[in-house]
Amino acid sequence: MSPLCPLPRSRIGNDRKGPLPGALALFFRSVAVFCLAGTVGCPSGSGTSGVADGPGPCGPGSDIHGDFEAAVLDCPLDRPLTKVDVSDILVVQNPGNVLSCFVEWKTSVKALSELTVSCADDIVYTLSGQSAATEHRAFVMGLYVGAECNLEVVARTPDGAVGNATTSLAVGQVPDFLPPLTVLDSQPSKVQPGWTLFNLTNSYAKLPLVVAIFDENGRYRWYHRRAVTDTGADTDTRTLPEGILVGGTHGHVLPALIDWQGNVVWERKIFMHHDLRPFGDQGLLLYLTDTWACGLEHPSGAVVAWDPLPDKKLWKWNLCDHFLPKSIDSDWSHLNAAALPPDDSYMLVSSRNQDAIFKVSLPDGKVLWKLGGQSGGDFIVAPEDSFLRQHDPEIQPDGSILLFDNGLAEKREYSRALQLALDETSMTVTRVFEYRHDPDIFSPVWGDADRLPNGNTLILFGQRDQKRPTRFSEVTPEGQKVSDIALPPSWGAYRAERFTELRYGYMQ
């Protein structure tokens, strides 16, 4: 791009309300075009750099984001400008993820850079550098198959010199190990905007675990294939600012933090399963495991608080210390969640094979009550409000519990999202929300139900089946289905998480 005089937001631009009159606006746009072409200069006699070095709208610190109409009024037209050359733009595809890339470029002088990515109408964002340099690098992510994008670099010096350059990018196909996503139903105006994270597993084809993200239109936006031989059936995945937290399936899928570029930040040899989540604000995590305790012939489920960086266990809570069923077999506890409220004052421990949820106070570990259970719990629950083989209880702001009620073939062969309000004084339970698919879907082993910011509920009907597809359904508080996205049969997912803070990359 030709030299550009620094165009500050002038006093006129700040004071003026609304656009300039049509003819005057056209005049200033014309002047701006000459300025862009390098025919308009800034004040002379202010130093050899060609840019004013004293106070004023064209000097250091001028706001070159100001609109052209206002800026031209304060930018005299009698001197040449410093030129910033932007060169050697290079776009390198991320070898581990075709939906992301690295962009590199150089500037002739030290400058702050911005990279704006524009892909049709649905991706327009800018990544901004924080320090002046001559060599620049950005990581771009969140692209989708078939996207044709324009990449524009704008470089600015502290004294107001500007340069730019553009290039293009066409996104190719994702690897064959990502199955197609089929959009069965979509009402965009009613869907909670955001992307959905999930673990992708296929035990029939014995494919390694993949963690993936798709958008509201059923398009993949990110993925990472783990370097494991296990399919990752019961693997938990969660978003963190620095990347994706992955862990589960006993010792076959080790807990790890994967950054957005696909690098393993850390990985630990921890035997865990089903649930891995942040605990407190000091970087601690909770995970589930099995432990030999209580003198039992079979292991007991346990919850562990853990600091992953020094790999230090802080405490362990064993279910068998507080509860033992009448009959104990090798998988009698089968813990699958340890949900936390915002203040971490207690946890809800879900025991799938006991059809029960335990409220455990923290940090003393005392069981406050048991909800459900084959031998009865501490609450009065109507038969139609009882749950079977439940997954992922989620504590709501009002204290109620949203969970995925899997059902059980011998008793109730359908699955549903279920929300229960608990009165801990009268020890009664009231159903406040229920969603059953029409026709019914039975997900005997996996599933998830999450409340979204707009009040909708994201429900994962997870399957491990060669005939029944896994479904990601979103429904309104009234039970209207507004989105339904399916995986092909044989492909499954254990959990799903919708996140609304979209990530498109960063300057490096």
Short mmCIF file of C-alpha atoms in Angstrom, two decimals:
data_model
loop_
_atom_site.label_atom_id
_atom_site.label_comp_id
_atom_site.label_asym_id
_atom_site.label_seq_id
_atom_site.Cartn_x
_atom_site.Cartn_y
_atom_site.Cartn_z
CA MET A 1 0.00 0.00 0.00
CA SER A 2 1.24 3.55 -0.67
CA PRO A 3 2.30 5.82 2.21
CA LEU A 4 -0.58 7.02 4.32
CA CYS A 5 -0.60 10.20 6.34
CA PRO A 6 -1.65 9.66 9.96
CA LEU A 7 -5.32 10.50 10.19
CA PRO A 8 -6.29 11.44 13.76
CA ARG A 9 -9.77 11.77 15.14
CA SER A 10 -9.93 15.56 15.03
CA ARG A 11 -11.80 17.97 17.23
CA ILE A 12 -14.36 18.27 14.47
CA GLY A 13 -14.70 14.49 14.32
CA ASN A 14 -15.22 14.34 18.07
CA ASP A 15 -17.74 17.15 18.24
CA ARG A 16 -19.72 16.43 15.11
CA LYS A 17 -22.88 14.40 15.58
CA GLY A 18 -23.86 12.24 12.62
CA PRO A 19 -22.31 12.15 9.13
CA LEU A 20 -21.16 15.15 7.15
CA PRO A 21 -23.55 16.49 4.53
CA GLY A 22 -23.44 14.45 1.36
CA ALA A 23 -21.40 16.78 -0.89
CA LEU A 24 -18.91 17.65 1.86
CA ALA A 25 -18.54 13.99 2.81
CA LEU A 26 -17.83 13.12 -0.82
CA PHE A 27 -15.16 15.82 -0.96
CA PHE A 28 -13.34 14.52 2.11
CA ARG A 29 -13.52 10.94 0.86
CA SER A 30 -11.86 12.15 -2.34
CA VAL A 31 -9.12 13.84 -0.35
CA ALA A 32 -8.67 10.65 1.66
CA VAL A 33 -8.16 8.70 -1.56
CA PHE A 34 -5.36 11.08 -2.59
CA CYS A 35 -3.84 10.64 0.86
CA LEU A 36 -3.93 6.86 0.44
CA ALA A 37 -2.27 7.23 -2.94
CA GLY A 38 0.67 9.03 -1.34
CA THR A 39 -0.06 12.45 -2.90
CA VAL A 40 -0.99 14.09 0.39
CA GLY A 41 1.63 14.96 2.98
CA CYS A 42 1.76 16.00 6.61
CA PRO A 43 3.31 19.20 7.97
CA SER A 44 6.83 19.90 6.78
CA GLY A 45 9.70 21.15 8.83
CA SER A 46 9.06 18.70 11.66
CA GLY A 47 12.10 16.46 11.31
CA THR A 48 13.68 14.24 8.73
CA SER A 49 11.38 11.27 9.28
CA GLY A 50 8.60 12.84 7.23
CA VAL A 51 6.18 12.59 10.16
CA ALA A 52 5.51 15.37 12.63
CA ASP A 53 7.46 14.81 15.85
CA GLY A 54 5.71 17.35 18.01
CA PRO A 55 2.24 17.60 19.52
CA GLY A 56 -0.68 17.74 17.18
CA PRO A 57 -2.98 15.52 15.19
CA CYS A 58 -0.27 14.29 12.83
CA GLY A 59 2.36 13.76 15.49
CA PRO A 60 3.19 10.87 17.81
CA GLY A 61 0.22 9.27 19.46
CA SER A 62 -2.23 10.39 16.79
CA ASP A 63 -5.24 8.16 16.41
CA ILE A 64 -4.88 6.79 12.92
CA HIS A 65 -8.10 4.86 13.39
CA GLY A 66 -9.98 8.19 13.17
CA ASP A 67 -12.47 8.47 10.35
CA PHE A 68 -11.18 9.91 7.09
CA GLU A 69 -13.68 12.76 6.88
CA ALA A 70 -12.69 14.27 10.22
CA ALA A 71 -9.00 13.44 10.00
CA VAL A 72 -8.33 15.10 6.67
CA LEU A 73 -9.51 18.43 8.10
CA ASP A 74 -6.58 18.42 10.55
CA CYS A 75 -3.93 16.88 8.29
CA PRO A 76 -2.21 19.62 6.20
CA LEU A 77 -1.23 18.60 2.73
CA ASP A 78 2.32 19.85 2.35
CA ARG A 79 4.86 17.13 3.25
CA PRO A 80 5.80 13.53 2.34
CA LEU A 81 5.24 10.62 4.73
CA THR A 82 7.37 7.89 6.25
CA LYS A 83 6.68 4.59 4.54
CA VAL A 84 6.30 1.24 6.33
CA ASP A 85 6.85 -1.66 3.96
CA VAL A 86 5.04 -4.89 4.82
CA SER A 87 6.65 -7.82 3.03
CA ASP A 88 7.22 -11.56 2.95
CA ILE A 89 3.72 -12.54 4.04
CA LEU A 90 3.72 -16.30 4.47
CA VAL A 91 0.73 -18.50 5.36
CA VAL A 92 1.65 -21.93 6.73
CA GLN A 93 -1.03 -24.53 7.38
CA ASN A 94 -1.00 -26.02 10.87
CA PRO A 95 0.22 -29.60 10.25
CA GLY A 96 -2.06 -30.94 12.97
CA ASN A 97 -5.22 -29.04 12.04
CA VAL A 98 -6.15 -27.76 8.56
CA LEU A 99 -8.68 -25.39 10.14
CA SER A 100 -5.86 -23.25 11.51
CA CYS A 101 -2.65 -21.71 10.20
CA PHE A 102 0.34 -19.56 11.05
CA VAL A 103 0.83 -16.21 9.32
CA GLU A 104 4.23 -14.51 9.24
CA TRP A 105 5.35 -11.17 7.79
CA LYS A 106 8.05 -8.52 8.07
CA THR A 107 8.04 -4.75 8.33
CA SER A 108 10.81 -2.41 7.19
CA VAL A 109 10.85 -0.65 10.57
CA LYS A 110 9.66 -1.59 14.03
CA ALA A 111 5.88 -1.38 14.05
CA LEU A 112 2.77 -2.64 15.77
CA SER A 113 0.83 -4.99 13.52
CA GLU A 114 -2.78 -6.06 13.16
CA LEU A 115 -4.02 -9.00 11.14
CA THR A 116 -7.63 -8.86 9.98
CA VAL A 117 -9.18 -12.10 8.74
CA SER A 118 -12.32 -11.87 6.60
CA CYS A 119 -14.10 -15.00 5.35
CA ALA A 120 -17.41 -14.17 3.66
CA ASP A 121 -19.80 -12.60 6.16
CA ASP A 122 -19.45 -15.03 9.05
CA ILE A 123 -15.80 -14.56 10.04
CA VAL A 124 -14.41 -11.06 10.42
CA TYR A 125 -11.97 -10.46 13.25
CA THR A 126 -8.71 -8.69 14.02
CA LEU A 127 -5.69 -9.97 15.94
CA SER A 128 -3.56 -7.18 17.40
CA GLY A 129 0.10 -7.21 18.38
CA GLN A 130 1.21 -5.80 21.72
CA SER A 131 4.80 -4.75 20.96
CA ALA A 132 6.63 -3.15 18.05
CA ALA A 133 8.85 -5.45 15.97
CA THR A 134 10.11 -6.06 12.45
CA GLU A 135 9.19 -9.76 12.36
CA HIS A 136 5.59 -10.69 13.14
CA ARG A 137 3.69 -13.95 13.59
CA ALA A 138 0.04 -14.79 14.23
CA PHE A 139 -1.87 -17.98 14.87
CA VAL A 140 -5.24 -18.12 13.10
CA MET A 141 -7.88 -20.69 14.08
CA GLY A 142 -11.62 -21.27 13.92
CA LEU A 143 -11.73 -21.61 10.12
CA TYR A 144 -14.02 -24.06 8.34
CA VAL A 145 -13.92 -26.30 5.29
CA GLY A 146 -14.32 -24.37 2.04
CA ALA A 147 -13.77 -20.93 3.58
CA GLU A 148 -12.12 -18.40 1.25
CA CYS A 149 -10.51 -15.73 3.36
CA ASN A 150 -8.79 -12.41 2.86
CA LEU A 151 -5.94 -11.62 5.24
CA GLU A 152 -4.88 -7.99 5.63
CA VAL A 153 -1.87 -6.84 7.62
CA VAL A 154 -1.76 -3.24 8.83
CA ALA A 155 1.47 -2.03 10.46
CA ARG A 156 1.80 1.24 12.38
CA THR A 157 4.75 3.02 13.94
CA PRO A 158 4.47 5.10 17.12
CA ASP A 159 4.86 8.29 15.09
CA GLY A 160 1.93 7.46 12.86
CA ALA A 161 3.41 5.88 9.75
CA VAL A 162 1.26 3.13 8.25
CA GLY A 163 1.71 0.33 5.74
CA ASN A 164 -0.33 -2.65 4.74
CA ALA A 165 -0.42 -5.77 2.57
CA THR A 166 -2.93 -8.49 1.81
CA THR A 167 -3.00 -12.14 0.89
CA SER A 168 -5.64 -14.84 0.61
CA LEU A 169 -6.32 -18.24 2.11
CA ALA A 170 -8.50 -21.14 0.95
CA VAL A 171 -9.33 -23.83 3.52
CA GLY A 172 -9.22 -27.42 2.31
CA GLN A 173 -10.86 -30.61 3.52
CA VAL A 174 -10.55 -32.07 7.00
CA PRO A 175 -9.00 -35.54 7.44
CA ASP A 176 -11.03 -38.69 6.91
CA PHE A 177 -10.98 -39.51 10.63
CA LEU A 178 -13.53 -36.73 11.19
CA PRO A 179 -16.98 -38.10 10.34
CA PRO A 180 -19.58 -35.89 8.65
CA LEU A 181 -21.97 -33.94 10.84
CA THR A 182 -25.59 -33.88 9.68
CA VAL A 183 -27.85 -30.95 10.57
CA LEU A 184 -31.31 -32.44 11.09
CA ASP A 185 -33.00 -29.32 12.43
CA SER A 186 -31.93 -25.69 12.78
CA GLN A 187 -33.64 -22.46 13.79
CA PRO A 188 -30.71 -20.02 13.92
CA SER A 189 -32.65 -17.16 15.50
CA LYS A 190 -33.46 -19.31 18.55
CA VAL A 191 -30.15 -21.13 18.97
CA GLN A 192 -27.63 -20.08 21.59
CA PRO A 193 -24.66 -18.73 19.58
CA GLY A 194 -21.44 -20.56 20.24
CA TRP A 195 -19.37 -23.60 19.41
CA THR A 196 -19.65 -27.12 20.81
CA LEU A 197 -16.73 -29.16 22.16
CA PHE A 198 -16.94 -32.94 22.41
CA ASN A 199 -14.90 -36.13 22.40
CA LEU A 200 -15.26 -38.20 19.24
CA THR A 201 -14.98 -41.96 19.59
CA ASN A 202 -15.47 -45.01 17.37
CA SER A 203 -14.69 -48.28 19.12
CA TYR A 204 -15.97 -50.35 16.19
CA ALA A 205 -13.30 -49.02 13.84
CA LYS A 206 -10.81 -48.83 16.75
CA LEU A 207 -9.87 -45.26 15.86
CA PRO A 208 -7.80 -43.14 18.26
CA LEU A 209 -9.57 -40.49 20.30
CA VAL A 210 -10.30 -37.16 18.62
CA VAL A 211 -11.37 -33.97 20.38
CA ALA A 212 -13.38 -31.66 18.12
CA ILE A 213 -15.39 -28.44 18.00
CA PHE A 214 -18.28 -27.62 15.66
CA ASP A 215 -20.38 -24.48 15.17
CA GLU A 216 -24.13 -23.85 15.01
CA ASN A 217 -24.13 -24.84 11.33
CA GLY A 218 -22.57 -28.24 11.94
CA ARG A 219 -19.16 -27.20 10.58
CA TYR A 220 -15.97 -28.34 12.23
CA ARG A 221 -13.96 -25.38 13.59
CA TRP A 222 -11.17 -27.16 15.50
CA TYR A 223 -9.93 -30.68 16.17
CA HIS A 224 -7.06 -32.55 17.74
CA ARG A 225 -6.20 -36.22 17.37
CA ARG A 226 -4.64 -37.64 20.51
CA ALA A 227 -1.54 -39.78 20.21
CA VAL A 228 -3.20 -42.74 21.93
CA THR A 229 -4.34 -46.16 20.77
CA ASP A 230 -7.50 -46.06 22.89
CA THR A 231 -10.78 -44.80 21.43
CA GLY A 232 -11.37 -42.57 24.46
CA ALA A 233 -14.89 -43.74 25.23
CA ASP A 234 -15.45 -42.05 28.62
CA THR A 235 -13.18 -39.06 28.08
CA ASP A 236 -14.04 -35.67 29.54
CA THR A 237 -13.16 -32.50 27.59
CA ARG A 238 -13.38 -28.89 28.76
CA THR A 239 -12.32 -25.50 27.44
CA LEU A 240 -9.81 -23.38 29.32
CA PRO A 241 -8.41 -20.00 28.21
CA GLU A 242 -5.15 -21.68 27.24
CA GLY A 243 -6.64 -24.69 25.47
CA ILE A 244 -8.53 -27.95 25.97
CA LEU A 245 -8.46 -30.10 29.10
CA VAL A 246 -8.69 -33.80 28.23
CA GLY A 247 -8.78 -36.83 30.49
CA GLY A 248 -10.47 -40.15 31.11
CA THR A 249 -10.83 -43.80 30.14
CA HIS A 250 -8.65 -45.06 33.00
CA GLY A 251 -4.95 -45.19 32.17
CA HIS A 252 -5.46 -45.29 28.41
CA VAL A 253 -6.16 -41.57 27.90
CA LEU A 254 -3.91 -39.66 30.26
CA PRO A 255 -5.03 -36.27 31.59
CA ALA A 256 -3.50 -33.50 29.51
CA LEU A 257 -3.79 -29.86 28.55
CA ILE A 258 -3.71 -29.26 24.79
CA ASP A 259 -3.15 -25.71 23.58
CA TRP A 260 -5.09 -24.27 20.64
CA GLN A 261 -2.24 -25.03 18.24
CA GLY A 262 -2.40 -28.72 19.19
CA ASN A 263 0.68 -28.82 21.40
CA VAL A 264 0.65 -30.86 24.60
CA VAL A 265 1.28 -28.34 27.39
CA TRP A 266 1.40 -31.08 30.02
CA GLU A 267 0.43 -34.71 30.35
CA ARG A 268 0.46 -36.82 33.53
CA LYS A 269 0.47 -40.55 34.18
CA ILE A 270 -2.67 -40.56 36.29
CA PHE A 271 -5.21 -43.39 36.45
CA MET A 272 -8.52 -41.56 36.14
CA HIS A 273 -11.85 -41.79 34.36
CA HIS A 274 -15.03 -39.94 33.37
CA ASP A 275 -14.53 -36.48 34.93
CA LEU A 276 -11.74 -33.88 35.01
CA ARG A 277 -12.60 -30.32 35.94
CA PRO A 278 -11.12 -27.10 37.41
CA PHE A 279 -11.32 -26.75 41.19
CA GLY A 280 -10.84 -23.32 42.77
CA ASP A 281 -8.82 -20.52 41.23
CA GLN A 282 -5.29 -21.80 41.81
CA GLY A 283 -5.04 -24.16 38.85
CA LEU A 284 -6.22 -27.21 40.79
CA LEU A 285 -8.30 -30.00 39.25
CA LEU A 286 -10.71 -32.68 40.44
CA TYR A 287 -10.68 -36.11 38.85
CA LEU A 288 -12.33 -39.48 39.44
CA THR A 289 -10.47 -42.71 40.04
CA ASP A 290 -10.85 -46.13 41.66
CA THR A 291 -9.00 -47.12 44.80
CA TRP A 292 -8.54 -50.15 47.00
CA ALA A 293 -10.04 -49.06 50.30
CA CYS A 294 -12.30 -50.07 53.16
CA GLY A 295 -11.02 -53.64 53.05
CA LEU A 296 -13.28 -54.44 50.11
CA GLU A 297 -12.79 -57.22 47.60
CA HIS A 298 -13.48 -54.72 44.80
CA PRO A 299 -12.25 -51.12 44.37
CA SER A 300 -14.27 -48.10 45.41
CA GLY A 301 -14.84 -44.97 43.39
CA ALA A 302 -12.99 -41.89 44.65
CA VAL A 303 -12.63 -38.15 44.00
CA VAL A 304 -9.14 -36.63 44.06
CA ALA A 305 -8.08 -32.98 44.31
CA TRP A 306 -4.89 -32.53 42.33
CA ASP A 307 -2.34 -29.91 41.34
CA PRO A 308 -1.20 -30.97 37.84
CA LEU A 309 1.96 -28.88 37.55
CA PRO A 310 3.89 -30.41 40.46
CA ASP A 311 1.71 -33.53 40.00
CA LYS A 312 0.64 -33.42 43.64
CA LYS A 313 -2.49 -35.01 45.14
CA LEU A 314 -4.00 -32.81 47.83
CA TRP A 315 -6.78 -35.04 49.13
CA LYS A 316 -8.87 -38.07 48.23
CA TRP A 317 -12.49 -38.82 49.07
CA ASN A 318 -13.54 -42.50 48.96
CA LEU A 319 -17.20 -43.36 48.45
CA CYS A 320 -16.85 -46.56 50.49
CA ASP A 321 -15.98 -44.52 53.60
CA HIS A 322 -19.50 -43.07 53.52
CA PHE A 323 -21.71 -45.54 51.67
CA LEU A 324 -21.80 -49.27 50.94
CA PRO A 325 -24.58 -51.03 49.04
CA LYS A 326 -25.97 -54.41 49.99
CA SER A 327 -24.29 -56.05 47.01
CA ILE A 328 -20.76 -55.22 45.84
CA ASP A 329 -19.35 -56.22 42.47
CA SER A 330 -16.38 -55.07 40.41
CA ASP A 331 -18.16 -51.91 39.16
CA TRP A 332 -20.48 -51.26 42.07
CA SER A 333 -19.81 -47.50 42.37
CA HIS A 334 -19.03 -46.36 38.79
CA LEU A 335 -18.58 -42.68 39.62
CA ASN A 336 -19.02 -40.45 36.58
CA ALA A 337 -19.14 -36.85 37.85
CA ALA A 338 -18.13 -34.54 40.68
CA ALA A 339 -20.04 -31.30 40.04
CA LEU A 340 -19.15 -28.07 41.85
CA PRO A 341 -21.04 -24.84 42.65
CA PRO A 342 -19.32 -21.50 41.98
CA ASP A 343 -17.97 -21.24 45.55
CA ASP A 344 -16.70 -24.87 45.65
CA SER A 345 -18.36 -25.34 49.06
CA TYR A 346 -19.60 -28.82 48.18
CA MET A 347 -19.60 -31.34 45.37
CA LEU A 348 -22.29 -33.54 43.85
CA VAL A 349 -20.82 -36.99 43.33
CA SER A 350 -22.72 -39.09 40.79
CA SER A 351 -22.66 -42.88 41.15
CA ARG A 352 -24.11 -44.28 37.94
CA ASN A 353 -24.50 -47.88 39.02
CA GLN A 354 -26.17 -46.86 42.29
CA ASP A 355 -28.58 -44.49 40.48
CA ALA A 356 -27.62 -41.97 43.16
CA ILE A 357 -26.14 -38.51 43.69
CA PHE A 358 -24.33 -37.62 46.93
CA LYS A 359 -23.96 -34.07 48.24
CA VAL A 360 -20.56 -33.86 49.92
CA SER A 361 -19.50 -30.81 51.93
CA LEU A 362 -16.03 -29.40 51.35
CA PRO A 363 -13.46 -29.46 52.70
CA ASP A 364 -14.55 -31.89 55.45
CA GLY A 365 -15.95 -34.52 53.04
CA LYS A 366 -19.13 -35.19 55.02
CA VAL A 367 -22.07 -36.64 53.08
CA LEU A 368 -25.00 -34.26 53.58
CA TRP A 369 -27.59 -36.31 51.69
CA LYS A 370 -28.19 -38.92 49.04
CA LEU A 371 -30.61 -38.30 46.18
CA GLY A 372 -32.06 -41.38 44.49
CA GLY A 373 -30.50 -44.77 44.87
CA GLN A 374 -31.55 -48.37 44.51
CA SER A 375 -32.02 -48.71 48.27
CA GLY A 376 -33.78 -45.38 48.60
CA GLY A 377 -32.39 -41.94 49.30
CA ASP A 378 -32.96 -39.12 51.76
CA PHE A 379 -35.61 -37.37 49.65
CA ILE A 380 -39.19 -38.19 48.81
CA VAL A 381 -39.15 -38.63 45.03
CA ALA A 382 -42.18 -39.41 42.87
CA PRO A 383 -41.64 -42.45 40.63
CA GLU A 384 -41.90 -40.33 37.47
CA ASP A 385 -39.14 -38.04 38.79
CA SER A 386 -36.64 -40.76 39.65
CA PHE A 387 -33.57 -41.20 37.46
CA LEU A 388 -31.59 -44.21 36.28
CA ARG A 389 -27.91 -44.50 35.25
CA GLN A 390 -27.61 -40.69 35.29
CA HIS A 391 -24.76 -38.61 33.90
CA ASP A 392 -23.24 -35.18 34.56
CA PRO A 393 -25.44 -33.45 37.17
CA GLU A 394 -25.13 -29.68 36.75
CA ILE A 395 -25.84 -27.28 39.61
CA GLN A 396 -28.08 -24.39 38.56
CA PRO A 397 -27.93 -20.85 40.02
CA ASP A 398 -31.07 -21.54 42.07
CA GLY A 399 -29.57 -24.74 43.51
CA SER A 400 -31.64 -27.12 41.39
CA ILE A 401 -29.94 -29.97 39.53
CA LEU A 402 -30.01 -30.54 35.77
CA LEU A 403 -28.87 -33.99 34.69
CA PHE A 404 -29.02 -36.50 31.86
CA ASP A 405 -31.29 -39.38 32.88
CA ASN A 406 -30.15 -42.32 30.75
CA GLY A 407 -32.82 -44.80 31.75
CA LEU A 408 -32.38 -48.55 31.98
CA ALA A 409 -33.58 -51.17 29.50
CA GLU A 410 -35.11 -53.35 32.21
CA LYS A 411 -37.15 -50.50 33.67
CA ARG A 412 -37.47 -47.51 31.32
CA GLU A 413 -36.11 -47.62 27.80
CA TYR A 414 -35.85 -43.92 27.01
CA SER A 415 -33.51 -41.09 27.98
CA ARG A 416 -34.27 -37.51 28.91
CA ALA A 417 -32.93 -34.24 30.29
CA LEU A 418 -34.29 -33.77 33.81
CA GLN A 419 -34.13 -30.81 36.20
CA LEU A 420 -35.08 -31.27 39.85
CA ALA A 421 -35.56 -28.66 42.59
CA LEU A 422 -34.70 -29.95 46.06
CA ASP A 423 -36.21 -28.69 49.32
CA GLU A 424 -33.57 -29.62 51.89
CA THR A 425 -35.93 -28.78 54.76
CA SER A 426 -38.94 -30.88 53.80
CA MET A 427 -36.68 -33.29 51.84
CA THR A 428 -38.96 -33.23 48.83
CA VAL A 429 -38.21 -33.06 45.12
CA THR A 430 -40.05 -31.14 42.40
CA ARG A 431 -39.49 -31.60 38.69
CA VAL A 432 -39.03 -28.21 36.99
CA PHE A 433 -37.90 -29.27 33.52
CA GLU A 434 -37.99 -32.40 31.40
CA TYR A 435 -37.22 -33.06 27.76
CA ARG A 436 -37.82 -36.32 25.94
CA HIS A 437 -37.05 -36.59 22.26
CA ASP A 438 -39.98 -37.27 19.93
CA PRO A 439 -39.79 -40.12 19.16
CA ASP A 440 -37.96 -41.30 22.26
CA ILE A 441 -34.21 -41.88 22.15
CA PHE A 442 -32.54 -44.39 24.44
CA SER A 443 -28.90 -43.66 25.29
CA PRO A 444 -27.96 -46.37 27.79
CA VAL A 445 -24.31 -45.50 28.46
CA TRP A 446 -23.53 -41.83 27.67
CA GLY A 447 -25.20 -38.45 27.72
CA ASP A 448 -25.10 -34.86 28.91
CA ALA A 449 -27.45 -31.94 29.59
CA ASP A 450 -26.17 -28.37 29.94
CA ARG A 451 -28.07 -25.14 30.52
CA LEU A 452 -27.06 -22.42 28.07
CA PRO A 453 -26.85 -18.65 28.70
CA ASN A 454 -30.07 -17.93 26.78
CA GLY A 455 -32.03 -20.47 28.86
CA ASN A 456 -31.94 -23.24 26.26
CA THR A 457 -30.63 -26.69 27.12
CA LEU A 458 -27.99 -28.56 25.11
CA ILE A 459 -28.67 -32.29 25.32
CA LEU A 460 -26.27 -34.94 24.11
CA PHE A 461 -27.90 -38.29 23.37
CA GLY A 462 -24.59 -40.15 23.28
CA GLN A 463 -24.49 -43.59 21.68
CA ARG A 464 -22.11 -46.50 21.38
CA ASP A 465 -24.12 -48.26 18.73
CA GLN A 466 -23.84 -49.26 15.07
CA LYS A 467 -27.45 -48.36 14.33
CA ARG A 468 -28.43 -45.44 16.56
CA PRO A 469 -26.73 -42.08 15.85
CA THR A 470 -25.42 -39.74 18.51
CA ARG A 471 -27.51 -36.54 18.60
CA PHE A 472 -26.69 -33.03 19.82
CA SER A 473 -30.07 -31.41 20.46
CA GLU A 474 -30.82 -27.91 21.70
CA VAL A 475 -34.25 -27.13 23.14
CA THR A 476 -35.93 -24.02 24.55
CA PRO A 477 -37.32 -23.81 28.11
CA GLU A 478 -40.70 -24.68 26.59
CA GLY A 479 -39.28 -27.86 25.07
CA GLN A 480 -39.11 -26.67 21.45
CA LYS A 481 -36.23 -28.24 19.56
CA VAL A 482 -34.25 -25.52 17.76
CA SER A 483 -31.16 -27.47 16.72
CA ASP A 484 -30.39 -31.12 16.10
CA ILE A 485 -27.03 -32.31 14.77
CA ALA A 486 -26.13 -35.98 14.35
CA LEU A 487 -23.04 -38.15 14.03
CA PRO A 488 -23.17 -41.24 11.83
CA PRO A 489 -23.89 -44.58 13.53
CA SER A 490 -20.84 -46.20 15.18
CA TRP A 491 -19.57 -42.75 16.15
CA GLY A 492 -20.22 -41.57 19.68
CA ALA A 493 -19.58 -38.83 22.21
CA TYR A 494 -19.51 -38.95 26.00
CA ARG A 495 -20.05 -35.27 26.80
CA ALA A 496 -20.56 -31.95 25.03
CA GLU A 497 -19.87 -28.37 26.07
CA ARG A 498 -21.15 -25.22 24.37
CA PHE A 499 -18.90 -22.20 24.80
CA THR A 500 -19.74 -18.69 23.70
CA GLU A 501 -16.34 -16.97 23.90
CA LEU A 502 -15.22 -17.84 20.40
CA ARG A 503 -11.52 -18.20 19.70
CA TYR A 504 -9.97 -17.17 16.41
CA GLY A 505 -6.30 -17.07 17.35
CA TYR A 506 -3.75 -14.62 18.67
CA MET A 507 -0.59 -12.71 17.84
CA GLN A 508 2.60 -14.41 18.93
#
